[in-house]
XYZ file of C-alpha atoms in Angstrom:
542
model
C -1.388 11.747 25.691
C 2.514 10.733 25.527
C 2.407 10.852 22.251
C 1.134 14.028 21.710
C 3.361 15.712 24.884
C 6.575 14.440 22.601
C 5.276 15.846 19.549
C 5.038 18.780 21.199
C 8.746 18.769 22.437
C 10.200 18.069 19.233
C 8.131 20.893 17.975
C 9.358 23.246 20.367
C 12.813 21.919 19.992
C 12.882 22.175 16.317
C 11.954 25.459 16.410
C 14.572 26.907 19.035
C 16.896 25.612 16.838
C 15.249 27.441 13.434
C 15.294 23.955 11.950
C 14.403 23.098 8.175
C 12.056 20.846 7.511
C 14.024 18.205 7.089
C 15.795 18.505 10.325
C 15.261 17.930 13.907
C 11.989 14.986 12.886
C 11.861 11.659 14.809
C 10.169 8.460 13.052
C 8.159 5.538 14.581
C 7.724 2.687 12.098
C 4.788 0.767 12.529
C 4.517 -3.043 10.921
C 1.528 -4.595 13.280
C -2.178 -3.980 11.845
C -3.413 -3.856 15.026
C -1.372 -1.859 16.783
C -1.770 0.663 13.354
C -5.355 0.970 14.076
C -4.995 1.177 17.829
C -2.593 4.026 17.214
C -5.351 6.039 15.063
C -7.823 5.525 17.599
C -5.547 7.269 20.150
C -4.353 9.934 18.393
C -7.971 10.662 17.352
C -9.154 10.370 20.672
C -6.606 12.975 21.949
C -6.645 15.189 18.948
C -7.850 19.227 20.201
C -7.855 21.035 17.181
C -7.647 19.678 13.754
C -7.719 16.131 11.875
C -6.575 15.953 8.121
C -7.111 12.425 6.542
C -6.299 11.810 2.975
C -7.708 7.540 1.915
C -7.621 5.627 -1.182
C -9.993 3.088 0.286
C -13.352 4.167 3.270
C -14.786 0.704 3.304
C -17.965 0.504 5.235
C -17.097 -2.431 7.438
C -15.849 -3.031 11.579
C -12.849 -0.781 10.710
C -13.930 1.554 8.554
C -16.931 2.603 11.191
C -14.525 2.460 14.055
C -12.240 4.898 12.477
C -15.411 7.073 11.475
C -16.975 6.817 14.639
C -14.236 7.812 16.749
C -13.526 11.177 13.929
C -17.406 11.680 14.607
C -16.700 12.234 18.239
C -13.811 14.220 17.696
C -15.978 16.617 15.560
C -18.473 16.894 18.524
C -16.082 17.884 20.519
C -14.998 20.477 18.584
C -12.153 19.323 16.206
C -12.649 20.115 12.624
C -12.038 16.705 10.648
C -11.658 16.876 6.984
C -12.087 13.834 5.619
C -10.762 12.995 1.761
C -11.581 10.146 -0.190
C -11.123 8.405 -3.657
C -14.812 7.397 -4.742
C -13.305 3.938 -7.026
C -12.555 1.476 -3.850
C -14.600 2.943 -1.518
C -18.144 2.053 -0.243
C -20.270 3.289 -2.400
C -23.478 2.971 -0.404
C -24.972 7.068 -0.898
C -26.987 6.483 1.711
C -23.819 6.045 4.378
C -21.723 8.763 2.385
C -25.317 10.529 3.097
C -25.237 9.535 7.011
C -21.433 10.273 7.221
C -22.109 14.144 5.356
C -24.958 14.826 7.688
C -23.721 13.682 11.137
C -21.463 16.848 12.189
C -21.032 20.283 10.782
C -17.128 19.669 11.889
C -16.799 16.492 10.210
C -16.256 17.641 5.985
C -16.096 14.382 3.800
C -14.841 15.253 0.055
C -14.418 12.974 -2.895
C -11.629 13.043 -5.145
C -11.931 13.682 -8.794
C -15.468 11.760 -8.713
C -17.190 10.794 -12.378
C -19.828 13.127 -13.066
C -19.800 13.938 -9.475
C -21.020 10.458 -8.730
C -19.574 9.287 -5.086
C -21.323 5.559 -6.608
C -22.024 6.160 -10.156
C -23.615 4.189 -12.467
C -21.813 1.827 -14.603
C -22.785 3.162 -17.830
C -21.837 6.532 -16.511
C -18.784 5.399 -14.907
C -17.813 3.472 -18.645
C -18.798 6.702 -20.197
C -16.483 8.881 -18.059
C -13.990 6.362 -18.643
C -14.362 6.849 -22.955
C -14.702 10.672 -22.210
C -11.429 11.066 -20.166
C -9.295 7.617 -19.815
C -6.757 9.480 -18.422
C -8.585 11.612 -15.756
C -10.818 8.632 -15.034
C -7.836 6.504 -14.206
C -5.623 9.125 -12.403
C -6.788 8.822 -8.729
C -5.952 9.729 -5.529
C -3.897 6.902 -3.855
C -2.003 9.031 -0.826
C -2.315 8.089 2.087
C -2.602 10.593 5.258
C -3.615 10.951 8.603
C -2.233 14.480 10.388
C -3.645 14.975 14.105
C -3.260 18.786 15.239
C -0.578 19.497 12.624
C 1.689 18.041 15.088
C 1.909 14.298 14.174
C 1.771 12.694 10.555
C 1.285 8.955 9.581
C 2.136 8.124 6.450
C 2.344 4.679 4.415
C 0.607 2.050 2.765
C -2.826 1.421 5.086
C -6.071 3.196 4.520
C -9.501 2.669 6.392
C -10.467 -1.020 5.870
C -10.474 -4.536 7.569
C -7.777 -5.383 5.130
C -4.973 -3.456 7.003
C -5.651 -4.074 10.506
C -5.647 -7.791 10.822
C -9.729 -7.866 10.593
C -10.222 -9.683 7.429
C -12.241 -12.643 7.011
C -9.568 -13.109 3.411
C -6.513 -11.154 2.879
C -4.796 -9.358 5.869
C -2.059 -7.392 4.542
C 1.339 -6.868 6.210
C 1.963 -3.252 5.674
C 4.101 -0.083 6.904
C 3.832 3.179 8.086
C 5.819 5.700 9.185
C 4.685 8.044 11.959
C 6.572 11.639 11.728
C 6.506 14.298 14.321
C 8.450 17.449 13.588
C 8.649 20.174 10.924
C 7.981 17.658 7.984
C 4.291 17.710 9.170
C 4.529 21.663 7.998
C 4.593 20.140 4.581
C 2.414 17.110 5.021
C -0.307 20.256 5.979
C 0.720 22.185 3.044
C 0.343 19.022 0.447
C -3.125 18.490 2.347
C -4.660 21.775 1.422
C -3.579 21.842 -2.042
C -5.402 18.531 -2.478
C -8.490 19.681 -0.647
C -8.809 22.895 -2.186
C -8.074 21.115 -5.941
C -10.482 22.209 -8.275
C -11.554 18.543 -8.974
C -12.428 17.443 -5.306
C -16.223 17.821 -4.810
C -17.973 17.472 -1.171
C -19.851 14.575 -0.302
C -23.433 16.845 -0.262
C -22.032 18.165 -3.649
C -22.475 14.379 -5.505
C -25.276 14.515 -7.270
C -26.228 10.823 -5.702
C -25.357 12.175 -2.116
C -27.489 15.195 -2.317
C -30.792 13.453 -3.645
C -30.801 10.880 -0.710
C -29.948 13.990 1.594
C -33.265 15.606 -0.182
C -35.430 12.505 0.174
C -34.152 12.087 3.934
C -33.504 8.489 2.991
C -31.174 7.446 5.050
C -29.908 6.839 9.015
C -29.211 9.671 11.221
C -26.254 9.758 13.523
C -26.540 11.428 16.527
C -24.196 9.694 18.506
C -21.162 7.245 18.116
C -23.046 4.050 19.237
C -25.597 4.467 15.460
C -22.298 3.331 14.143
C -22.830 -0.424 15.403
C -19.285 -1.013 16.691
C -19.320 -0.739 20.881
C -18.516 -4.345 20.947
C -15.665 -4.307 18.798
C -14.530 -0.634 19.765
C -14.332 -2.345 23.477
C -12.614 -5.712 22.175
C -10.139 -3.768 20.322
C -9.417 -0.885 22.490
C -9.608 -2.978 25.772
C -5.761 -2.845 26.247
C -5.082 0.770 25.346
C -4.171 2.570 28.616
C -0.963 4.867 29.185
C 1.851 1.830 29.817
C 0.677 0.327 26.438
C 1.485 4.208 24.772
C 4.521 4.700 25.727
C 6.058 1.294 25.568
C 4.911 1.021 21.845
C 4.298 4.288 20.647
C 6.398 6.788 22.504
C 9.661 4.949 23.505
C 10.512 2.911 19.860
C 10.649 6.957 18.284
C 13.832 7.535 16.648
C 15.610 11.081 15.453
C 15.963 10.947 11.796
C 19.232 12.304 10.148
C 17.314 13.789 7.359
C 13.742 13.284 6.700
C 11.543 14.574 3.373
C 7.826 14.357 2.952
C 7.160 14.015 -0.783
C 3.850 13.868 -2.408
C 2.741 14.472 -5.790
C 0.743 17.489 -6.965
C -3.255 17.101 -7.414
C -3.696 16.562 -10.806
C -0.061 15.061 -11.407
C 0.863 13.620 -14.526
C 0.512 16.882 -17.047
C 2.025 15.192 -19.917
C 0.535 13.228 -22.945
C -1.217 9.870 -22.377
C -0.615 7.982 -19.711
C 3.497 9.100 -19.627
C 4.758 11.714 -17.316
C 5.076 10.953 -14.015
C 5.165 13.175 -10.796
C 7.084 14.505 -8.298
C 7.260 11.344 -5.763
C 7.973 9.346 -8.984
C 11.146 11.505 -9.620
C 12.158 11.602 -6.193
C 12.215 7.926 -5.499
C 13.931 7.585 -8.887
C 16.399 9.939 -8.084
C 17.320 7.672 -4.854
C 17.451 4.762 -6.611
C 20.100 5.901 -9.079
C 22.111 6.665 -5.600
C 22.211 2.652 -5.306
C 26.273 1.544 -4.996
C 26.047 -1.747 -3.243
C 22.169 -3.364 -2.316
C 18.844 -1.811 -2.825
C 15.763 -3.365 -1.547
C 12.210 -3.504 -2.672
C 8.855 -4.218 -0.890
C 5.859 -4.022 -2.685
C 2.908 -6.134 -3.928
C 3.269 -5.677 -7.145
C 6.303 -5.636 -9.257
C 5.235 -4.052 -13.075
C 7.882 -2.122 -14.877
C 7.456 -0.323 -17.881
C 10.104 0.332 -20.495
C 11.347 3.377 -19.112
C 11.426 1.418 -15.499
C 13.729 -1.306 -16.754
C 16.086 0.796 -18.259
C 16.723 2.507 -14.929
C 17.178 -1.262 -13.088
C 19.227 -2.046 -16.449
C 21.992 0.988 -15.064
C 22.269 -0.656 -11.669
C 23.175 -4.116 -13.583
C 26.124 -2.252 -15.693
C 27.595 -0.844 -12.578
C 30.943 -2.470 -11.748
C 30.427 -4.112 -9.180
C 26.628 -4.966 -10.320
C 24.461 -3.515 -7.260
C 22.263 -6.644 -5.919
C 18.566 -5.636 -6.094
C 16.523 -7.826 -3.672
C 12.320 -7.795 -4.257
C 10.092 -8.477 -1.623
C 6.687 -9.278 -3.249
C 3.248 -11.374 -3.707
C 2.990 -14.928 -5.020
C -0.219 -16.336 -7.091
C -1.406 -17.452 -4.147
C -1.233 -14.379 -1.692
C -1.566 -11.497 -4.521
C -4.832 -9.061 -3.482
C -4.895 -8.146 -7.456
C -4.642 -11.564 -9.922
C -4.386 -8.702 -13.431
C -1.477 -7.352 -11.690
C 0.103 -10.449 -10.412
C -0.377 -11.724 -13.898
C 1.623 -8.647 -15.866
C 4.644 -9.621 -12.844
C 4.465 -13.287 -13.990
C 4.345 -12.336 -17.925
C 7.476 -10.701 -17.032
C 9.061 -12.660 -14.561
C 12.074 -14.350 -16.376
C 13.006 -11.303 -17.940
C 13.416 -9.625 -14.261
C 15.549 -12.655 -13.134
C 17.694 -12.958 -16.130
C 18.246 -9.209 -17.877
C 17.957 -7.069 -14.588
C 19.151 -10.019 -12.410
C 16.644 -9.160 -9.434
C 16.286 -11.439 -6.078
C 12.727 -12.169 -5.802
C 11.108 -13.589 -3.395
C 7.389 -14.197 -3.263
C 5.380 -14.108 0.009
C 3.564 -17.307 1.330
C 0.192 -16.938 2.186
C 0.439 -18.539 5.554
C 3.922 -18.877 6.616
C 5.937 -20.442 9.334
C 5.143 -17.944 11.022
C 1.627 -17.187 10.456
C 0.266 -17.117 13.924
C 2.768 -14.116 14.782
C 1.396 -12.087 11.753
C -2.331 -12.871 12.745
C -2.316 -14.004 16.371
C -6.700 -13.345 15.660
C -6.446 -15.965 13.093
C -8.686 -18.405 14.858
C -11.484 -15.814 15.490
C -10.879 -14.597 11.359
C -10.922 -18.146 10.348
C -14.482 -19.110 12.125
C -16.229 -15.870 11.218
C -14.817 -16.836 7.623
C -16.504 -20.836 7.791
C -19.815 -18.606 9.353
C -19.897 -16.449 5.963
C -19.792 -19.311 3.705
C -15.593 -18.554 2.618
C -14.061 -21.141 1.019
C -10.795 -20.199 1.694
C -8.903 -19.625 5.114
C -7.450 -16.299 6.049
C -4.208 -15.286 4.970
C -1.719 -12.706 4.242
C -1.006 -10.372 1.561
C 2.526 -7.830 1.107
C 1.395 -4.286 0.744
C 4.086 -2.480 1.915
C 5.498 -0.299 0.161
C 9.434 0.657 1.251
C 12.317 1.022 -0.614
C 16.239 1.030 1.179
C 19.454 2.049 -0.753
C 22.763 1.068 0.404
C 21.117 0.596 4.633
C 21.101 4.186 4.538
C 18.441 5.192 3.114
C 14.874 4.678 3.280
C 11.363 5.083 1.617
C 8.431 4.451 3.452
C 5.353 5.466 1.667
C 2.155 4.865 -0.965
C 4.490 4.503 -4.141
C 4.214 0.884 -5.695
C 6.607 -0.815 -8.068
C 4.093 -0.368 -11.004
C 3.178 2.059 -14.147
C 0.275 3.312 -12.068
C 2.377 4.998 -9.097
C 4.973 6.257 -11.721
C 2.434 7.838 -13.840
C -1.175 8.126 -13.019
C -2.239 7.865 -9.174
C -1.053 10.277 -6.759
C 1.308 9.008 -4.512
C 3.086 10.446 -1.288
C 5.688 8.627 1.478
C 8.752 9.820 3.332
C 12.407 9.845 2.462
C 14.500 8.988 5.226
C 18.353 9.601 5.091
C 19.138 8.184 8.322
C 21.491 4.512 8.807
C 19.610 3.122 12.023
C 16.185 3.921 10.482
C 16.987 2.353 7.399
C 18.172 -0.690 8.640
C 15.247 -1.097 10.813
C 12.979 -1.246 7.606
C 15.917 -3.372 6.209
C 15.212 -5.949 8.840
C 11.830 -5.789 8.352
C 12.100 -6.780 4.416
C 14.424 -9.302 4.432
C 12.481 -10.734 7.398
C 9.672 -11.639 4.781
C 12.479 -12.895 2.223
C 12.945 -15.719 4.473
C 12.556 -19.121 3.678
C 9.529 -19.746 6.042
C 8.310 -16.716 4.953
C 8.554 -16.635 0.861
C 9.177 -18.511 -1.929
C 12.580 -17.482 -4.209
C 12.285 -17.169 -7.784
C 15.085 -18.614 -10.005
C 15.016 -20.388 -13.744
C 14.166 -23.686 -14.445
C 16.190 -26.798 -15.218
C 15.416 -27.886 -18.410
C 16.644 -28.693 -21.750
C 17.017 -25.664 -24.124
C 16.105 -23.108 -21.705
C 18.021 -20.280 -23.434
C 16.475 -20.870 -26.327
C 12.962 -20.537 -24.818
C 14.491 -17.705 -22.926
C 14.613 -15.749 -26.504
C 11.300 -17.376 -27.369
C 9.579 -16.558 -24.479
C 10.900 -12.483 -24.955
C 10.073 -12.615 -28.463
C 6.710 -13.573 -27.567
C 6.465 -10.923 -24.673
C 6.773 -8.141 -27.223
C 3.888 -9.188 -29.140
C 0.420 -7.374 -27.788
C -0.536 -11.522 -27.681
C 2.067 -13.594 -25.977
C 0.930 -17.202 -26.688
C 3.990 -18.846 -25.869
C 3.313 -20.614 -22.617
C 6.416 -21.705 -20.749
C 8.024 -20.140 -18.732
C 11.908 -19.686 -18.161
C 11.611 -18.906 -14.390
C 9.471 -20.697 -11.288
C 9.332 -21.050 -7.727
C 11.465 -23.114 -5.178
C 11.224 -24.026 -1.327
C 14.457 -24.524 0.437
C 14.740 -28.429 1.874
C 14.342 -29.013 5.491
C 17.241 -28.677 7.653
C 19.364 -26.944 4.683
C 20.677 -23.456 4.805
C 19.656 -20.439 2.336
C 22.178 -19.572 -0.731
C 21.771 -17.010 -3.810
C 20.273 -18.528 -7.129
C 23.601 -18.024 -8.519
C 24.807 -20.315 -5.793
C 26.063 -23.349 -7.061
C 24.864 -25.400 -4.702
C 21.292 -23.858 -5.390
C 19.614 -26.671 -6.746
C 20.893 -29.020 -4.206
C 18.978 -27.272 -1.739
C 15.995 -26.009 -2.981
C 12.958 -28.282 -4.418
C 11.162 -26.797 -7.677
C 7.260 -25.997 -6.355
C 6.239 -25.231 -9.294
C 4.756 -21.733 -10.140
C 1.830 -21.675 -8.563
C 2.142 -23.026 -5.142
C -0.666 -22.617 -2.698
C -3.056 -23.042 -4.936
C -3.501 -26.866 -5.408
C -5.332 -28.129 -8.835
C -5.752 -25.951 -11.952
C -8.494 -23.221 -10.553
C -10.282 -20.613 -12.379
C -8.173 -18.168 -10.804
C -4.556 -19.720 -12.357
C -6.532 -20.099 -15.953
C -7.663 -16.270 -15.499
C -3.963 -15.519 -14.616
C -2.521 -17.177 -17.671
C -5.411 -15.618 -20.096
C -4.124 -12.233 -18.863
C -0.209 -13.267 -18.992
C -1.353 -13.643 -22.798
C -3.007 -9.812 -22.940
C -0.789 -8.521 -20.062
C 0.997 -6.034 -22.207
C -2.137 -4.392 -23.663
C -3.029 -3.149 -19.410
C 0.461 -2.936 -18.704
C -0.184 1.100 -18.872
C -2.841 1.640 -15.860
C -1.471 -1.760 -13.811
C-alpha cells in the first residue's frame, strides 16, 4: 500500500531525527464520505499487525457490515482487531453483537461503560441505571478512532454508520477527519489502551444479554465475510479502488504539520461534582481559543453554551479590536438532533447580540447539493422504495475549530455542555498556517450563500425591548415568551454577500423566516418550540 510505505517513511524519518511527538507528523484531511469509507477499507485491507478502533455509533446497516466484514478478514488473517464501542447509539440487536463476538478469536468487541452490563438493556433497566447514576449513565464514550499498525491514525467526527459515508436514505452528514501518520500515533496507542483496559469497559461475551444468546446458540454464525450480506455493495463501492486512485487522493494531498497534538480525554473524565468539570480535550481547546487575536471559526452541529462557555466568547468580544467569531452550524431543517437544535434556537439572539457571533445555518440541499451527494438519485429512490417521506439531505457534523488561520482543531469535540463536561472526546491540534487554512476553506465554504442561511435580528418595532424580554424570559426554567429577536435571511439573486452589521444588509438579504425548509407548521417545529420553552432544564447533558 502507498499509504502505508509513507507512513513508514515518516516513521523512520521521525525517528532519525529523535523527534517529539509533536514533530516531524504529516496530516491528510478528509471532507468526502465516500472517499472516508473507501480509505478505511484500504487501510484495513492492508493492515499486518494490529487494528485499534474506538466508535460512538456500530450501526448494523450497508456500512456498518462493510466496515465489520472487512475487520473480520483482517482477523483471519492474523491481525488482532480490538474493537470499542458505546452501547447508547449502537445496534442493539444481541444476537449480531453475539455473531460479531463469536466470529474470530482475533476480532475483541468491548462495550463502554454499558448499564448493568447490558450491550441492549431493557428500558426499565436502562431508566433505572439512569436514577442510580445520572452522571455515569450519561458520561459516554464519544471518541472517535481508527489506528492501523500503530502507524496511521484517523481521527474526527465519523463513526461506523450510513450516516457518514453518503449512504443514507435521510441525513448524510458532511464531516471531517484528519488522518495522522507520525509519532502522534504513539499517543493515539497510548490513549487507546487506557480506554480498553478502563475498569468500566466490559467485553461483548461479558454482557449479560450477549452471553445468554451465546449459551442458547441463538444466533448466525460467521464463517466467512460473504454471511455479512454486503458483496454487492462491497463491489459497487470498492470498484474504483486500485493504486492510481491511492496515491492521487490519499498519498499525494499529505501535508507536514508544524506542530501537531493528539488530545483525548481520560476514561472516566469529568471527576468533579454533577455534571461540571470538564476534561482534558475540553481545557485544551479552551486554552486555544483564548489564543484568538483576530478571527476564530467554528464548525459544529450544534451550538449550546453553558454559562461558563459564554463567559469565555464574552472575553473575545471585550478585546480591542473585538475578534470576529464566525459559526458554521445546522438549521431546523437540516439538524440530526431537534432537542439540541431547539436549546441553539432558545438561545439564538443572545449569541448574535451579547457575544456578536456570525452564524450561519446549513441548507439541507444546497446549490450545490449534487457535489455533496453525487449518489443522491440512487439515495432518493431507495428512500420513495422504504416508504420516506422526505428526500435525502445533508446534515453539518464536523467538528473543527481555526484560530487566527493558524491554527487548527480537527476532532470529536462539539460546541455543547456534553463535550465540555460529560462525553469523552478526542481530536488533533494542529499548529501549522497551510493546514489551517485548508480547514479554513473548507468552513467558510459551507458559510456561503448557496450553502447556508445567515442569522441576524429582525426588523421590527420595539425589538430592544423584546430583546430584554426575551432574556428575561430565557432565565426562567419556563421561557414562555415566544418571539424571537433573531431569524434567518437568504441573500437576493444576483447581489453580493455583506456582514449583518453591513448597512446595506437588509437591502440584500430577504427575511425567510426561522424555519425555512420546512414548509407549514409540522409536528417537528411545534416539538422544537415546546422544548425552546423547557430548553434550559436539558441544557446540562445537550
Amino acid at each position: 500500500s502507498p499509504v502505508y510505505a509513507l507512513a513508514q517513511r515518516v516513521e523512520a524519518a521521525a525517528r532519525d531525527a529523535h523527534a517529539d511527538a509533536t514533530s516531524h507528523n504529516h496530516v491528510l484531511l478528509l471532507e468526502d464520505g465516500y472517499e472516508a469509507l473507501l480509505l478505511r477499507v484500504h487501510l484495513i485491507r492492508h493492515a499486518r499487525r494490529s487494528i485499534d478502533i474506538q466508535t460512538t455509533i456500530l450501526a448494523n446497516d450497508e456500512c456498518g457490515h462493510l466496515i465489520v466484514s472487512e475487520l473480520f478478514d483482517a482477523a483471519r488473517r492474523g491481525v488482532v482487531v480490538r474493537l470499542m464501542v458505546d452501547y447508547f447509539m449502537s445496534a442493539r440487536d444481541s444476537r449480531w453483537i453475539a455473531a460479531l463476538t463469536e466470529a474470530h478469536p482475533n476480532l475483541e468487541l468491548k462495550y463502554y461503560r454499558p448499564p448493568a452490563k447490558h450491550a441492549a438493556p431493557p428500558r426499565v433497566l436502562e431508566l433505572a441505571s439512569v436514577l442510580v447514576r445520572f452522571k455515569g449513565t450519561n458520561q459516554r464514550l464519544h471518541n472517535k478512532l481508527m489506528l492501523f499498525d500503530g502507524l496511521i491514525g484517523i481521527v474526527g467526527g465519523r463513526n461506523i454508520d450510513n450516516h457518514y459515508y453518503n449512504y443514507s436514505t435521510s441525513y448524510n452528514f458532511l464531516d471531517r477527519d484528519s488522518v495522522v501518520l507520525g509519532p502522534a500515533t504513539k499517543a493515539m496507542a497510548e490513549s487507546f489502551e487506557d480506554y480498553w483496559f478502563y475498569r468500566r469497559t466490559v467485553e461483548s461475551r461479558k454482557l449479560t444479554d450477549v452471553a445468554a444468546v451465546i449459551r442458547t446458540g441463538e444466533y448466525q454464525r460467521i464463517l466467512r465475510s460473504e454471511d455479512f450480506g454486503v458483496e454487492d455493495f462491497r463491489a459497487r463501492m470498492t470498484d474504483g479502488l486500485d493504486a492510481a486512485f491511492i496515491r492521487d487522493r490519499f498519498v499525494t494531498p499529505f501535508q507536514q504539520a508544524r506542530r501537531l497534538e493528539y488530545i483525548s480525554d481520560a476514561p472516566g473524565k469529568n471527576q468533579g461534582k454533577w455534571l461540571w468539570g470538564g476534561g482534558r480535550a475540553a481545557r485544551r481547546i479552551r486554552e486555544t481559543i483564548r489564543k484568538t487575536d483576530d478571527e476564530l471559526l467554528i464548525q459544529s452541529p450544534y451550538l449550546i453554551l453553558n454559562l461558563s462557555g459564554r463567559r469565555a466568547f464574552r472575553k473575545l468580544q471585550r478585546q480591542e479590536p473585538p475578534a470576529k467569531v464566525i459559526i458554521s452550524t445546522n438549521s431546523f431543517a437540516s439538524t440530526d438532533n431537534m432537542m439540541a437544535y431547539s436549546a441553539n434556537y432558545k438561545m439564538r439572539s443572545l449569541y448574535f447580540e451579547r457575544l456578536g457571533f456570525h452564524i450561519f445555518e446549513l441548507k439541507p440541499q444546497p446549490d450545490d447539493f449534487l457535489q455533496l451527494l453525487p449518489n443522491f438519485p440512487e439515495l432518493k429512490e431507495r428512500a420513495e422504495q422504504d416508504g420516506e417521506t422526505r428526500e435525502p439531505f445533508v446534515s453539518v457534523h464536523a467538528k473543527s475549530i481555526v484560530v487566527d488561520g493558524r491554527i487548527a482543531y480537527v476532532g470529536s469535540y462539539n460546541l455543547d455542555p456534553r463535550s465540555q463536561n460529560l462525553n469523552t472526546e478526542n481530536g488533533v491540534l494542529i499548529e501549522d498556517a497551510k493546514i489551517a487554512q485548508t480547514v479554513r476553506e473548507a468552513i467558510l465554504s459551507s458559510t456561503q450563500p448557496g450553502r447556508s442561511w445567515v442569522i441576524a435580528k429582525r426588523r421590527f418595532p420595539l425589538s430592544d425591548v423584546n430583546y430584554l424580554i426575551e432574556g428575561l424570559s430565557g432565565l426562567s426554567p419556563v421561557d414562555l415568551w415566544p418571539l424571537r429577536n433573531t431569524t434567518s435571511y437568504e441573500l437576493r439573486p444576483g447581489m453580493e454577500p455583506v456582514d449583518p452589521g453591513d448597512e446595506d444588509f437588509y437591502a440584500r438579504y430577504d427575511d425567510v423566516g426561522s424555519f425555512p425548509g420546512a414548509e407549514g407548521v409540522s409536528t417537528k417545529q411545534i416539538v422544537t418550540r415546546i422544548y425552546k420553552m423547557l430548553g434550559s432544564l436539558a441544557v446540562p447533558i445537550l
